[in-house]
Every structure is written in structure tokens, then in C-alpha cells.
Amino acid sequence: MLRAVNLVKSFPGPNAEPVRVIRGADLRVAAGEYVAINGASGSGKSTLLNLIGLLEDPDAGELWIADRRLSGASRTEKSRARGRLIGYVFQSFLLIASLTALENVALAVRYTGGNRAAARRRAQALLDEFGVGHRRDHYPPQLSGGEQQRVAFCRAVLNHPPLLLADEPTGNLDDEQAHVIRDALRARARAGAAVVVVSHRAEPARDADRVLTLIEGVLK
Amino acid sequence: MRRLLRGYVFTITGIAVGVAGLVALGAMAERIVRFIEGGDRFVLGQISVAGKGMGMGVGFTAGGLLPASKIREVAAVPGVAGVQAQIMLPLNTSTSQFLTLAQELVLGLDLSTPMPNRHYRELPVRQGRFLRPGDRHVTVLGADFAASRGLRPGGRIMLERTPYTVVGVLERMLTAPDRFAIVSIEDARELWVAKDPMLLNFTLGRGDLNTGAAVGWTLSEDGDTVARRIAATVSGVNVTIPSEISRVLRSSTAFFSALLVGIGALGLVIGGLSLSNTVAAAVFERIREFGIKRALGATDLQLGNEIFGETLAVSLAGGAAGIGLAAALGVSINAYVAARGQHLFLFSPRLVLGALLFSVVLGGAAAAYATVRVVRVSPAEAIRRGT
């Protein structure tokens, strides 16, 4: 499902010297596989996930998702791939404050051309499944952290993406809420999605089929 | 849409304040422009003739006495279509020596002759009626003249210790007639003699007491040509050439025209900067939201259309709110100063449409700039910048 070959990414440093964050990362994840990537804070885990999720362009390397070569693809092709092939769960939820919980979830189909009425029904069903259906008309600031993360998870899986990426998905949650999210990730993998979770903590790795560690910009 | 506008309430308020300033300046400029244009239109619509000399009258009939015999001579000049004897007197002689743009005047008209001015065949009456032949001791008032004294048809006003009944009030024209009290020429002659009893020492017929005459020309003729013909044919008169008096009027108001250009330019720069800065800032401050939408699959085009559409709606709403704000302010101030016979703001259709167009075009340009900047940023970078 996912194949990344020799990904490299640098950022401008304070003395105009580029700081190489990812130094040739290789990664393969099959459909239905749950992979956890561990690493210390600042090791480049989020950068790697951004590269895999097409949120940022690598300086070098190649990337295939669902057998489509997306490194070097046009901006429009990458946008479409983000909408149809990839779901994201972010540590800080990244919900849009001016939209209700239901609207945040349904937003996932606005740009992929799906039926909006059907999407709202599906969004409601997902919110119900994750126990936040009664909060559908609440705005993110009116929700607890755990509720926001569940809404964000619903948004990430609304389009049934074959690749689900999660960046520290339980980093801001208490144990009970973290458990709900970990179960949900595991369930998506069982349903056939390739799941990649990055975290500096050990808990998410407990459920993983495979655990990798990012050390000095290289996956080991 | 309502939620969108609510989310942009500060942006809309910011735009509204900038546009309101621009529109208020524009409305004051429009008021002055209308005054200047009205005067220009008036002088281009008639030939004004006065007697040779100076100092007898005021306004466009300034000059010496124009006796009845001279009016008959002017009427006989080929190309002349009509001559109306007139008297213009300052309402208050103590201020008549000052050059003012909007002096209060008594205008006496020979009502047996239609008004010969091509652009003002009749003066528009808002309340009551205009003067009729044979009317005595009645008056029709200009809008500001009436408003400053709280007069309406049926009211009474003392002119040189003689009571006059108001029979009509003119529409507000935003030009000189707004400050006129119009009476029959017979009444004006009485008022003139009352102001200047020395006139009784001259052996003049009542019909010779005219400060000037308005002269019209036939359709096939050119006003300037007829005016020159009168000057060449009739001795002892001052004749204004319409195009020359228009030029003089324009040069005398050149300062105001330059001032208006300055005010307009200043308003455009300040309003434009305020509007474009507010719109661009509103887009940039939502960069995180746009990054999230990019992460959810929004293409450059989809996101660009969304931002552009939103900011256009916001610019339009801000522009409309600014116009409303300026109008509310202008109407309030106009109502306040009306008691002093003034009218400061004119919200013409071209000003309102221009301000809306300005808001949309500049808002659109600022939105386009901000949109291009936003969509160039990678989704990850957009999310990072907005955090």
C-alpha cells in the first residue's frame, strides 16, 4: 500500500546551513498492516509522516501509495491523493473552530466530490459509533480533548482511506481516551487499511504489527 | 453565508470603517461638485445681460441698471428667443460685500415671460406651487432658505418689513437657488427701493428698475454667437458670453476642484490601503485552516475559489456596511446643519456604486494576492505557521 524509498528532507538552519532531518528513510507498509514508528522528540517523526502523507515535498526519494507513484506528481494530483487515499489524525486534532463537530467530519468529502448528504449521514453514524453523536452541533472549543480527538478520527476515516496516518494521536489524551483511539486504529488496520502511527511513547507500539525507530533521520 | 459573515465580523467592521471614511469624503466632494456643475449648467443655459456699469445688482446679473428700453432692444436682436427681466438683491445688505459661494438672495422674476434658461425651463417645486403672473407679496423659497427658517407653504416671512406668504418650496438643487427667495419682479422693485431709497431721486419708470435680464436663443443659433451679436448691436449693456462665463466660473472654482482631487486621492489611498490590508490579513490569519483543508484534499483551485469567494462576499458586505455607516453619519449631520441652511453630504448613485465597485475590486485584488500566497505554502507549513 505504501512504499517510500530513500526519502530525504532538509530545513534551512540558523546559519543558512541546511539541517538534514530525514536522511534516506525507507518504509513499506502493506494493506491491513499496523506500523508504529518510535523516536525521541525532535527526531523527525512528524516530518517523516508529513512526507509520507504528501503534506510536504521531500528533497529526494520516491513515494508510492496504492501503486501510484506520487513523488514528482503535480500539486493537483497530490491534493486528490490526500483526499482519497490518505486519512490523518493529528496530535493537536486540527479541527476547524468555526465548524460544528458534524461539519468538521463531513468536511472530508467537500473536496473529493462525494455526495454531501450521504457524507453527513455517514459522519453522524461515525460520531455515534465513537460516542460523540450527541455533540454533533458543538464547536471544537466546546468539546473536551478526548472528544475532539474522536471527532478528528471520524474525519480521518470518513472516506475509508486505504492509508491512515496518525501523529502522536494519544499524546494529549488520558488513558481511557487513548485506549479508545488505539482500538480504533487497530480496527482500521483489521478492516484493511495500512496504518502508520508515530509516537515518542511506547503505548501505541504495543498494538503494532511492526515497530520501527527513527534514529538520526533513518528508520531502523 | 450568515455564519461566514459572522466569522468575519471584525474584518467586515474594519473594511466598513475604511469605506465609510472614503464615502464620507466622496459625499462631501460630490456636494461641492454638484454646486459647481449646477452653476456651470446655469450660465451655459442663458445669456445674462446687465446695464453698463457696476454695483447695482449681485450674482449673475451684476452690473448697472438695465432699463426697459434696453430689454426691448435686446429682444429685437436676431436669434434671441426670449428675454426675462430680473432683479437680484442680497437678502442681507450687511453681508452683500463679501464674496460668498452661497449668498442668500432675493430673485425677482418677470412672470409674464417664461424662463429663457435652456437648462432650467422651470425650477422644480417640492411643496406648494411656483409663482404665477399677477402674484403679489408671495414668495417661493429655495430648500435651504426654507429649512433654515422652518418655513413651508402657508408660512410667512418678513422682507424689508413687508409680510410675504410662502406659496412654494423648491426641491433641493444643491446649487445657488437653494438659498433664494423668489418673488415677482414688481415685489422685487419694491424691496429694492426699500433697501436703497436713493433710487427715488432718479427719474426712472418702475419698469426700468432691473438688475439684469436672462436671454434665451433660438434652437438654430449658438449662444455665444447670439451673445456677441447683442453686444455688437445694443449699446450700454454688459453681456456675458456663456462659454466665457463658464470658463471664469471654472477658473474661480479651480481651487475647489484641486481640493476635491486631493481629497479623492487621499480617500482612495487611505481607504484602499485599509481595505486591502484588512482583507489580506483576514486571509493570512486563517492559514492554519487552509492548511487543514489542503490536508483533506483541497486542490489549489478549490481552495483558491473558496477563499476568493469568501473574501469577495466579505469585501462586498464591508463596502455596503461602510456606505450604510457613512450614509447614517451624513444624513444625521445634514439634518443637524439643515437648520443653518446647509447641506454637506451628497450620496449620489455614482458615489455609492463607485464605492461598492472599489470595495469589490480592491478586496478581490487583495484576496487574489493573499490566495496565491496561501496556496503556494505546503499544507504542513501552513499548519505550522498557524499554530
Coordinates of C-alpha atoms in Angstrom, one line a residue:
Chain A
M1 CA 0.0 0.0 0.0
L2 CA 2.8 2.4 1.0
R3 CA 6.3 2.4 -0.4
A4 CA 8.8 5.1 0.5
V5 CA 12.4 4.8 -0.9
N6 CA 15.3 6.9 0.4
L7 CA 13.3 9.9 1.5
V8 CA 15.4 12.9 2.3
K9 CA 14.3 16.2 3.8
S10 CA 16.3 19.2 5.0
F11 CA 15.2 22.5 6.5
P12 CA 17.1 25.8 6.5
G13 CA 19.2 26.1 9.6
P14 CA 20.1 29.3 11.6
N15 CA 23.4 29.8 9.6
A16 CA 21.8 29.1 6.2
E17 CA 23.3 25.6 6.6
P18 CA 20.6 23.0 5.8
V19 CA 19.6 20.8 8.7
R20 CA 19.0 17.3 7.3
V21 CA 16.1 15.9 9.3
I22 CA 15.4 12.8 7.2
R23 CA 18.5 11.2 5.7
G24 CA 17.2 8.4 3.5
A25 CA 14.2 6.8 5.1
D26 CA 12.8 3.6 3.5
L27 CA 9.4 2.3 4.5
R28 CA 7.0 -0.3 3.2
V29 CA 3.5 -0.9 4.7
A30 CA 1.1 -3.5 3.4
A31 CA -2.7 -3.2 3.4
G32 CA -4.0 -4.2 6.8
E33 CA -0.7 -3.7 8.5
Y34 CA -0.2 -1.5 11.6
V35 CA 3.2 0.0 11.8
A36 CA 4.4 2.1 14.7
I37 CA 7.4 4.5 14.4
N38 CA 9.1 5.5 17.6
G39 CA 11.7 8.1 18.2
A40 CA 12.7 10.8 20.6
S41 CA 11.2 14.2 20.4
G42 CA 12.8 16.2 17.6
S43 CA 14.0 13.1 15.8
G44 CA 11.9 13.9 12.7
K45 CA 8.9 11.6 13.2
S46 CA 6.4 14.2 12.2
T47 CA 8.5 15.3 9.3
L48 CA 8.6 11.7 8.0
L49 CA 4.8 11.4 8.4
N50 CA 4.3 14.7 6.6
L51 CA 6.4 13.4 3.7
I52 CA 4.5 10.1 3.6
G53 CA 1.2 12.0 3.8
L54 CA 2.1 14.4 1.0
L55 CA 1.8 17.3 3.3
E56 CA 5.4 18.3 2.4
D57 CA 7.7 17.5 -0.5
P58 CA 10.9 15.6 0.0
D59 CA 14.2 16.9 -1.3
A60 CA 14.8 13.4 -2.7
G61 CA 13.4 9.9 -2.7
E62 CA 10.4 8.2 -4.1
L63 CA 6.9 7.5 -2.8
W64 CA 4.2 5.1 -3.9
I65 CA 0.7 5.0 -2.5
A66 CA -1.8 2.3 -3.7
D67 CA 0.6 1.6 -6.5
R68 CA 0.7 5.2 -7.7
R69 CA 4.0 7.0 -7.9
L70 CA 3.3 10.3 -6.2
S71 CA 6.8 11.7 -5.8
G72 CA 7.1 14.2 -8.6
A73 CA 3.3 14.2 -9.2
S74 CA 1.6 17.6 -9.8
R75 CA 0.2 19.6 -6.9
T76 CA -3.3 18.8 -8.0
E77 CA -2.6 15.0 -8.2
K78 CA -1.1 15.2 -4.7
S79 CA -4.2 17.1 -3.4
R80 CA -6.5 14.5 -4.8
A81 CA -4.4 11.7 -3.4
R82 CA -4.6 13.3 0.0
G83 CA -8.3 13.5 -0.2
R84 CA -9.0 10.0 -1.5
L85 CA -6.1 7.8 -0.3
I86 CA -4.9 9.2 3.0
G87 CA -6.5 9.9 6.3
Y88 CA -4.7 11.9 9.0
V89 CA -5.0 12.0 12.8
F90 CA -3.0 14.8 14.3
Q91 CA -1.8 15.2 17.8
S92 CA -3.4 18.6 18.1
F93 CA -6.7 17.4 16.4
L94 CA -6.7 20.3 13.9
L95 CA -10.4 20.8 13.9
I96 CA -11.8 23.9 12.4
A97 CA -13.1 26.1 15.2
S98 CA -15.9 27.7 13.1
L99 CA -17.4 24.4 12.2
T100 CA -19.5 22.0 14.3
A101 CA -18.3 18.5 15.1
L102 CA -20.6 17.1 12.4
E103 CA -19.4 19.7 9.8
N104 CA -15.8 19.0 10.7
V105 CA -16.2 15.3 10.0
A106 CA -18.3 15.9 6.8
L107 CA -15.6 18.4 5.5
A108 CA -13.6 15.4 4.4
V109 CA -15.8 14.9 1.4
R110 CA -16.1 18.5 0.4
Y111 CA -13.0 18.3 -1.8
T112 CA -13.3 14.7 -3.0
G113 CA -16.6 15.2 -4.9
G114 CA -18.6 12.7 -2.7
N115 CA -22.3 13.0 -2.0
R116 CA -22.6 15.5 0.8
A117 CA -25.9 14.3 2.2
A118 CA -24.6 10.8 2.3
A119 CA -21.4 12.1 3.9
R120 CA -23.4 13.8 6.6
R121 CA -25.3 10.6 7.4
R122 CA -22.0 8.7 7.5
A123 CA -20.4 11.3 9.6
Q124 CA -23.3 11.1 12.1
A125 CA -23.0 7.3 12.2
L126 CA -19.3 7.6 12.9
L127 CA -19.8 10.2 15.7
D128 CA -22.4 7.9 17.2
E129 CA -20.0 4.9 16.9
F130 CA -17.4 6.9 18.8
G131 CA -19.8 8.1 21.5
V132 CA -19.8 11.8 20.5
G133 CA -23.0 11.8 18.4
H134 CA -24.8 13.9 20.9
R135 CA -22.1 16.5 20.5
R136 CA -22.7 16.9 16.7
D137 CA -23.7 20.5 16.9
H138 CA -21.0 21.6 19.3
Y139 CA -18.0 23.6 18.2
P140 CA -14.5 22.3 18.9
P141 CA -13.8 24.7 21.8
Q142 CA -17.0 23.3 23.5
L143 CA -15.5 19.7 23.4
S144 CA -13.0 18.0 25.6
G145 CA -9.7 16.9 24.3
G146 CA -10.8 13.3 24.1
E147 CA -14.0 14.3 22.3
Q148 CA -12.1 16.4 19.8
Q149 CA -9.7 13.6 19.0
R150 CA -12.6 11.2 18.4
V151 CA -14.2 13.8 16.0
A152 CA -10.8 14.2 14.3
F153 CA -10.6 10.4 14.0
C154 CA -14.0 10.3 12.4
R155 CA -13.0 12.9 9.9
A156 CA -9.8 10.9 9.1
V157 CA -11.7 7.7 8.3
L158 CA -14.9 9.1 6.7
N159 CA -13.6 8.5 3.1
H160 CA -12.4 5.0 4.0
P161 CA -8.8 5.9 3.1
P162 CA -6.5 2.9 2.4
L163 CA -3.7 4.7 4.2
L164 CA -4.2 6.1 7.7
L165 CA -1.5 8.2 9.3
A166 CA -1.5 9.2 12.9
D167 CA 0.9 11.7 14.5
E168 CA 1.0 11.2 18.3
P169 CA -2.7 10.5 18.3
T170 CA -2.9 9.9 22.0
G171 CA -0.3 12.4 23.1
N172 CA -2.9 14.8 24.6
L173 CA -5.3 12.2 26.0
D174 CA -5.8 10.5 29.3
D175 CA -5.5 6.7 29.4
E176 CA -9.2 6.0 28.8
Q177 CA -9.5 8.2 25.8
A178 CA -6.1 7.0 24.4
H179 CA -7.4 3.5 24.7
V180 CA -10.4 4.4 22.5
I181 CA -8.2 5.9 19.8
R182 CA -5.7 2.9 19.8
D183 CA -8.6 0.5 19.5
A184 CA -10.0 2.5 16.6
L185 CA -6.6 2.5 14.8
R186 CA -6.3 -1.2 15.3
A187 CA -9.8 -1.7 13.9
R188 CA -9.0 0.2 10.8
A189 CA -6.0 -2.0 10.2
R190 CA -8.1 -5.1 10.6
A191 CA -10.5 -3.6 8.1
G192 CA -7.7 -3.5 5.5
A193 CA -6.2 -0.1 5.8
A194 CA -2.4 0.5 6.1
V195 CA -1.9 2.3 9.4
V196 CA 1.2 4.2 10.4
V197 CA 1.5 5.7 13.8
V198 CA 4.4 7.9 15.1
S199 CA 4.9 8.5 18.7
H200 CA 7.6 9.1 21.2
R201 CA 5.7 6.9 23.7
A202 CA 5.6 3.2 23.9
E203 CA 1.9 2.6 24.2
P204 CA 0.9 2.9 20.6
A205 CA 3.6 0.4 19.7
R206 CA 2.0 -2.2 21.9
D207 CA -0.7 -2.8 19.3
A208 CA 1.5 -2.6 16.2
D209 CA 2.4 -5.4 13.8
R210 CA 5.8 -3.9 13.4
V211 CA 7.7 -1.2 15.3
L212 CA 10.4 0.9 13.7
T213 CA 12.6 3.5 15.3
L214 CA 13.7 6.8 13.7
I215 CA 17.3 7.4 14.6
E216 CA 19.2 10.4 13.1
G217 CA 16.8 10.6 10.2
V218 CA 17.0 6.9 9.3
L219 CA 14.4 4.2 10.0
K220 CA 15.7 1.2 11.8
Chain B
M1 CA -23.5 32.8 4.4
R2 CA -24.7 34.3 7.6
R3 CA -22.2 32.2 9.6
L4 CA -19.4 33.2 7.2
L5 CA -20.2 36.9 7.6
R6 CA -20.4 36.4 11.4
G7 CA -17.0 34.8 11.4
Y8 CA -15.6 37.8 9.6
V9 CA -17.3 40.4 11.7
F10 CA -14.1 42.2 12.7
T11 CA -12.9 42.1 9.1
I12 CA -16.2 43.5 7.8
T13 CA -16.1 46.2 10.5
G14 CA -12.5 47.1 9.5
I15 CA -13.5 47.4 5.9
A16 CA -16.6 49.3 6.7
V17 CA -14.7 51.9 8.7
G18 CA -12.3 52.4 5.8
V19 CA -15.0 52.6 3.2
A20 CA -17.2 54.8 5.4
G21 CA -14.3 57.3 5.5
L22 CA -13.9 57.2 1.8
V23 CA -17.6 57.5 1.1
A24 CA -18.0 60.4 3.5
L25 CA -15.1 62.3 1.9
G26 CA -16.6 61.4 -1.5
A27 CA -20.1 62.6 -0.5
M28 CA -18.7 66.0 0.6
A29 CA -16.8 66.2 -2.7
E30 CA -20.0 65.3 -4.6
R31 CA -21.8 68.1 -2.8
I32 CA -19.2 70.6 -3.9
V33 CA -19.1 69.2 -7.5
R34 CA -22.8 69.4 -7.7
F35 CA -22.7 73.1 -6.7
I36 CA -20.0 73.9 -9.2
E37 CA -21.7 71.9 -12.0
G38 CA -25.0 73.5 -11.2
G39 CA -23.6 76.9 -11.6
D40 CA -21.9 75.9 -14.8
R41 CA -25.0 74.4 -16.2
F42 CA -26.9 77.5 -15.4
V43 CA -24.6 80.0 -17.0
L44 CA -24.3 77.8 -20.1
G45 CA -28.1 77.8 -20.5
Q46 CA -28.6 81.6 -20.9
I47 CA -27.1 84.9 -21.8
S48 CA -27.1 87.3 -18.9
V49 CA -27.4 90.9 -19.7
A50 CA -27.0 93.8 -17.3
G51 CA -26.8 97.5 -17.8
K52 CA -23.4 99.1 -18.4
G53 CA -21.6 99.9 -15.2
M54 CA -21.2 98.1 -11.9
G55 CA -22.5 97.6 -8.5
M56 CA -26.3 97.7 -8.9
G57 CA -27.0 94.0 -8.6
V58 CA -25.4 90.8 -7.5
G59 CA -24.9 87.3 -8.7
F60 CA -25.1 86.7 -12.5
T61 CA -27.0 90.0 -13.2
A62 CA -24.3 92.2 -11.6
G63 CA -23.9 95.4 -13.5
G64 CA -25.7 98.7 -13.9
L65 CA -29.4 99.3 -14.2
L66 CA -31.0 97.7 -17.3
P67 CA -33.8 100.0 -18.4
A68 CA -36.9 98.6 -20.1
S69 CA -35.9 100.2 -23.4
K70 CA -32.7 98.2 -23.4
I71 CA -34.6 95.0 -22.7
R72 CA -36.8 95.7 -25.8
E73 CA -33.7 96.3 -27.9
V74 CA -32.2 93.0 -26.8
A75 CA -35.4 91.2 -27.6
A76 CA -35.2 92.6 -31.1
V77 CA -31.8 91.1 -31.8
P78 CA -31.9 88.3 -34.4
G79 CA -31.6 84.9 -32.8
V80 CA -33.0 86.0 -29.4
A81 CA -35.9 83.7 -28.3
G82 CA -36.9 85.4 -25.1
V83 CA -35.9 88.0 -22.5
Q84 CA -36.9 87.9 -18.9
A85 CA -36.2 91.0 -16.8
Q86 CA -34.8 90.1 -13.4
I87 CA -33.7 91.6 -10.2
M88 CA -31.2 90.1 -7.8
L89 CA -30.8 91.6 -4.4
P90 CA -28.8 90.5 -1.4
L91 CA -31.2 89.5 1.4
N92 CA -28.9 91.0 3.9
T93 CA -27.0 94.0 2.7
S94 CA -24.6 93.9 5.6
T95 CA -23.0 90.8 4.1
S96 CA -23.5 91.6 0.5
Q97 CA -20.0 92.9 0.1
F98 CA -18.5 89.5 0.9
L99 CA -17.8 87.2 -1.9
T100 CA -19.6 84.0 -0.8
L101 CA -20.5 81.0 -2.8
A102 CA -23.9 80.7 -1.3
Q103 CA -25.2 84.1 -0.5
E104 CA -28.9 84.4 0.3
L105 CA -30.6 86.4 -2.4
V106 CA -34.0 87.7 -3.4
L107 CA -34.6 87.0 -7.0
G108 CA -37.4 88.9 -8.8
L109 CA -38.7 87.4 -12.0
D110 CA -40.9 88.9 -14.7
L111 CA -43.5 86.3 -14.6
S112 CA -45.1 87.4 -17.9
T113 CA -42.2 85.8 -19.7
P114 CA -41.2 82.1 -19.5
M115 CA -37.8 81.4 -18.1
P116 CA -35.5 81.5 -21.1
N117 CA -32.7 79.4 -19.5
R118 CA -32.3 76.3 -21.6
H119 CA -31.3 74.1 -18.7
Y120 CA -33.8 75.5 -16.2
R121 CA -37.1 76.0 -18.0
E122 CA -38.7 75.9 -14.7
L123 CA -37.5 75.4 -11.1
P124 CA -38.6 72.1 -9.5
V125 CA -41.2 72.7 -6.7
R126 CA -41.2 70.2 -3.8
Q127 CA -44.1 71.7 -1.9
G128 CA -46.8 74.1 -2.9
R129 CA -46.6 75.9 -6.3
F130 CA -44.4 78.2 -8.3
L131 CA -45.2 81.9 -8.8
R132 CA -47.9 82.8 -11.3
P133 CA -48.4 86.1 -13.2
G134 CA -50.1 88.6 -11.0
D135 CA -48.9 87.1 -7.7
R136 CA -48.0 89.8 -5.2
H137 CA -46.4 89.6 -1.8
V138 CA -46.0 85.9 -2.1
T139 CA -42.7 84.0 -2.4
V140 CA -41.2 80.7 -3.4
L141 CA -38.2 79.7 -1.3
G142 CA -35.1 77.6 -2.0
A143 CA -34.8 74.4 0.0
D144 CA -32.0 75.6 2.3
F145 CA -33.6 79.1 2.7
A146 CA -36.9 77.4 3.9
A147 CA -35.2 74.8 6.0
S148 CA -33.0 77.3 7.9
R149 CA -36.2 79.2 8.9
G150 CA -38.5 76.3 9.3
L151 CA -40.8 77.6 6.6
R152 CA -43.3 75.8 4.4
P153 CA -46.2 76.8 2.2
G154 CA -48.6 78.9 4.1
G155 CA -45.8 80.3 6.3
R156 CA -45.0 84.0 6.5
I157 CA -41.7 85.8 6.1
M158 CA -40.9 89.5 6.5
L159 CA -38.9 91.0 3.6
E160 CA -38.0 94.7 4.2
R161 CA -40.7 94.9 6.8
T162 CA -43.3 93.6 4.4
P163 CA -45.0 90.3 5.1
Y164 CA -44.8 87.7 2.4
T165 CA -46.7 84.4 2.2
V166 CA -44.7 81.4 1.2
V167 CA -46.6 79.6 -1.6
G168 CA -43.9 77.1 -2.5
V169 CA -40.6 75.5 -1.6
L170 CA -38.2 74.3 -4.3
E171 CA -36.6 70.9 -4.5
R172 CA -33.1 70.8 -3.1
M173 CA -31.0 71.5 -6.1
L174 CA -27.6 71.8 -4.3
T175 CA -26.9 74.9 -6.3
A176 CA -27.5 78.6 -5.7
P177 CA -31.3 78.6 -5.9
D178 CA -31.4 76.6 -2.7
R179 CA -30.7 79.9 -1.0
F180 CA -33.1 82.1 -3.0
A181 CA -36.3 83.8 -2.0
I182 CA -38.1 84.2 -5.4
V183 CA -40.7 86.9 -5.8
S184 CA -42.4 88.7 -8.7
I185 CA -40.4 91.5 -10.3
E186 CA -42.9 94.1 -9.1
D187 CA -42.3 93.0 -5.5
A188 CA -38.5 92.9 -6.1
R189 CA -38.7 96.5 -7.3
E190 CA -40.4 97.5 -4.0
L191 CA -37.8 95.7 -2.0
W192 CA -35.0 97.3 -3.9
V193 CA -36.4 100.8 -3.4
A194 CA -36.9 100.0 0.3
K195 CA -33.3 98.9 0.6
D196 CA -32.0 101.8 -1.5
P197 CA -34.4 104.8 -1.2
M198 CA -31.9 107.0 -3.2
L199 CA -33.3 105.3 -6.3
L200 CA -36.4 107.5 -5.9
N201 CA -34.2 110.5 -6.7
F202 CA -33.8 109.3 -10.3
T203 CA -36.5 110.0 -12.8
L204 CA -37.0 106.3 -13.7
G205 CA -40.1 104.4 -14.6
R206 CA -40.8 101.3 -12.4
G207 CA -40.1 99.1 -15.4
D208 CA -36.6 100.5 -15.6
L209 CA -35.6 99.0 -12.3
N210 CA -33.9 95.8 -13.4
T211 CA -30.6 94.5 -12.4
G212 CA -30.4 92.4 -15.5
A213 CA -32.1 90.0 -17.8
A214 CA -31.9 86.4 -18.8
V215 CA -31.8 85.9 -22.5
G216 CA -32.6 82.7 -24.5
W217 CA -31.7 82.0 -28.0
T218 CA -33.4 80.1 -30.8
L219 CA -32.6 76.5 -31.5
S220 CA -30.7 77.1 -34.7
E221 CA -28.4 79.6 -33.0
D222 CA -25.3 79.3 -30.9
G223 CA -25.4 81.0 -27.5
D224 CA -22.0 82.6 -27.8
T225 CA -22.8 84.0 -31.3
V226 CA -26.1 85.5 -30.1
A227 CA -24.4 87.0 -27.1
R228 CA -21.7 88.6 -29.2
R229 CA -24.4 89.9 -31.6
I230 CA -26.3 91.5 -28.7
A231 CA -23.1 93.1 -27.5
A232 CA -22.4 94.5 -31.0
T233 CA -26.0 95.6 -31.6
V234 CA -27.2 97.0 -28.3
S235 CA -25.1 99.8 -26.7
G236 CA -24.9 100.4 -23.0
V237 CA -25.1 96.8 -21.8
N238 CA -22.8 94.2 -20.2
V239 CA -23.3 90.9 -22.0
T240 CA -21.9 87.7 -20.6
I241 CA -20.7 85.2 -23.2
P242 CA -22.0 81.7 -21.9
S243 CA -18.8 79.8 -22.6
E244 CA -16.6 82.7 -21.2
I245 CA -18.6 83.0 -18.0
S246 CA -18.4 79.2 -17.7
R247 CA -14.6 79.4 -18.1
V248 CA -14.4 82.2 -15.5
L249 CA -16.6 80.2 -13.1
R250 CA -14.5 77.1 -13.6
S251 CA -11.3 79.1 -13.0
S252 CA -12.7 80.7 -9.9
T253 CA -13.6 77.3 -8.5
A254 CA -10.3 75.7 -9.7
F255 CA -9.1 75.7 -6.1
F256 CA -12.1 73.7 -5.0
S257 CA -11.6 71.3 -8.0
A258 CA -8.0 70.7 -7.0
L259 CA -9.0 70.3 -3.4
L260 CA -11.5 67.7 -4.4
V261 CA -9.0 65.8 -6.5
G262 CA -6.7 65.8 -3.4
I263 CA -9.4 64.7 -1.1
G264 CA -10.4 62.0 -3.5
A265 CA -6.9 60.7 -4.0
L266 CA -6.3 60.8 -0.3
G267 CA -9.5 58.9 0.4
L268 CA -8.7 56.3 -2.2
V269 CA -5.2 55.7 -0.8
I270 CA -6.3 55.5 2.8
G271 CA -9.5 53.6 2.1
G272 CA -7.7 51.3 -0.4
L273 CA -4.8 50.5 2.0
S274 CA -7.2 49.9 4.9
L275 CA -9.4 47.6 2.8
S276 CA -6.7 45.6 1.1
N277 CA -4.7 45.2 4.3
T278 CA -7.7 44.1 6.2
V279 CA -8.7 41.6 3.6
A280 CA -5.2 40.2 3.2
A281 CA -4.7 40.0 7.0
A282 CA -8.0 38.1 7.3
V283 CA -6.9 35.5 4.8
F284 CA -3.4 35.2 6.3
E285 CA -4.7 34.7 9.8
R286 CA -6.7 31.7 8.6
I287 CA -3.7 30.0 7.1
R288 CA -3.9 27.1 9.5
E289 CA -7.5 26.4 8.5
F290 CA -6.4 26.4 4.8
G291 CA -3.6 24.0 5.6
I292 CA -6.1 21.6 7.2
K293 CA -8.3 21.8 4.1
R294 CA -5.3 21.2 1.9
A295 CA -4.6 18.1 4.1
L296 CA -8.1 17.0 3.5
G297 CA -7.6 17.1 -0.3
A298 CA -8.5 20.7 -1.3
T299 CA -6.7 21.5 -4.6
D300 CA -5.2 24.9 -5.3
L301 CA -8.2 25.7 -7.5
Q302 CA -10.8 24.6 -4.9
L303 CA -9.1 26.4 -2.1
G304 CA -8.5 29.5 -4.2
N305 CA -12.1 29.6 -5.3
E306 CA -13.3 29.2 -1.7
I307 CA -11.0 31.9 -0.3
F308 CA -11.7 34.3 -3.2
G309 CA -15.5 33.8 -3.0
E310 CA -15.4 34.3 0.8
T311 CA -13.3 37.5 0.6
L312 CA -15.4 38.9 -2.2
A313 CA -18.5 38.4 -0.1
V314 CA -16.8 39.9 2.9
S315 CA -15.5 42.9 0.8
L316 CA -19.0 43.5 -0.5
A317 CA -20.5 43.3 2.9
G318 CA -17.9 45.6 4.3
G319 CA -18.3 48.0 1.5
A320 CA -22.1 48.0 1.9
A321 CA -21.8 48.4 5.7
G322 CA -19.3 51.3 5.1
I323 CA -21.7 53.0 2.8
G324 CA -24.5 52.5 5.3
L325 CA -22.3 53.9 8.1
A326 CA -21.3 56.9 6.0
A327 CA -24.9 57.5 4.9
A328 CA -26.2 57.3 8.5
L329 CA -23.5 59.8 9.6
G330 CA -24.1 62.0 6.6
V331 CA -27.9 62.1 7.0
S332 CA -27.5 62.9 10.7
I333 CA -25.1 65.7 10.0
N334 CA -27.2 67.0 7.1
A335 CA -30.2 67.0 9.4
Y336 CA -28.2 68.9 12.1
V337 CA -26.8 71.6 9.8
A338 CA -30.1 71.9 7.8
A339 CA -31.3 74.3 10.5
R340 CA -28.5 76.6 9.4
G341 CA -29.4 76.3 5.7
Q342 CA -26.5 73.9 4.9
H343 CA -26.3 70.6 3.2
L344 CA -22.9 68.9 3.5
F345 CA -23.1 65.4 2.1
L346 CA -24.5 64.2 -1.2
F347 CA -24.7 60.4 -1.6
S348 CA -25.1 60.2 -5.4
P349 CA -25.7 56.9 -7.1
R350 CA -22.4 57.1 -8.9
L351 CA -20.6 57.6 -5.5
V352 CA -22.4 54.6 -3.9
L353 CA -21.9 52.3 -6.9
G354 CA -18.3 53.5 -7.2
A355 CA -17.6 52.7 -3.5
L356 CA -19.1 49.2 -3.9
L357 CA -17.1 48.6 -7.0
F358 CA -14.0 49.9 -5.3
S359 CA -14.6 47.6 -2.4
V360 CA -15.1 44.6 -4.6
V361 CA -12.2 45.3 -7.0
L362 CA -9.7 46.1 -4.3
G363 CA -11.0 43.4 -2.0
G364 CA -10.8 41.0 -4.9
A365 CA -7.2 42.1 -5.7
A366 CA -6.1 41.7 -2.1
A367 CA -7.8 38.4 -1.9
A368 CA -6.2 37.2 -5.1
Y369 CA -2.8 38.2 -3.8
A370 CA -3.4 36.5 -0.4
T371 CA -4.8 33.4 -2.0
V372 CA -1.8 33.0 -4.3
R373 CA 0.5 33.4 -1.3
V374 CA -1.5 30.9 0.8
V375 CA -1.9 28.1 -1.8
R376 CA 1.8 28.2 -2.5
V377 CA 2.6 27.1 1.0
S378 CA 2.7 23.4 1.7
P379 CA -0.1 22.0 3.9
A380 CA 2.4 21.2 6.6
E381 CA 4.0 24.6 6.6
A382 CA 0.5 26.3 6.6
I383 CA -0.5 24.3 9.7
R384 CA 2.8 25.1 11.4
R385 CA 2.5 28.8 10.6
G386 CA -1.0 29.0 12.0
T387 CA -0.2 27.1 15.2

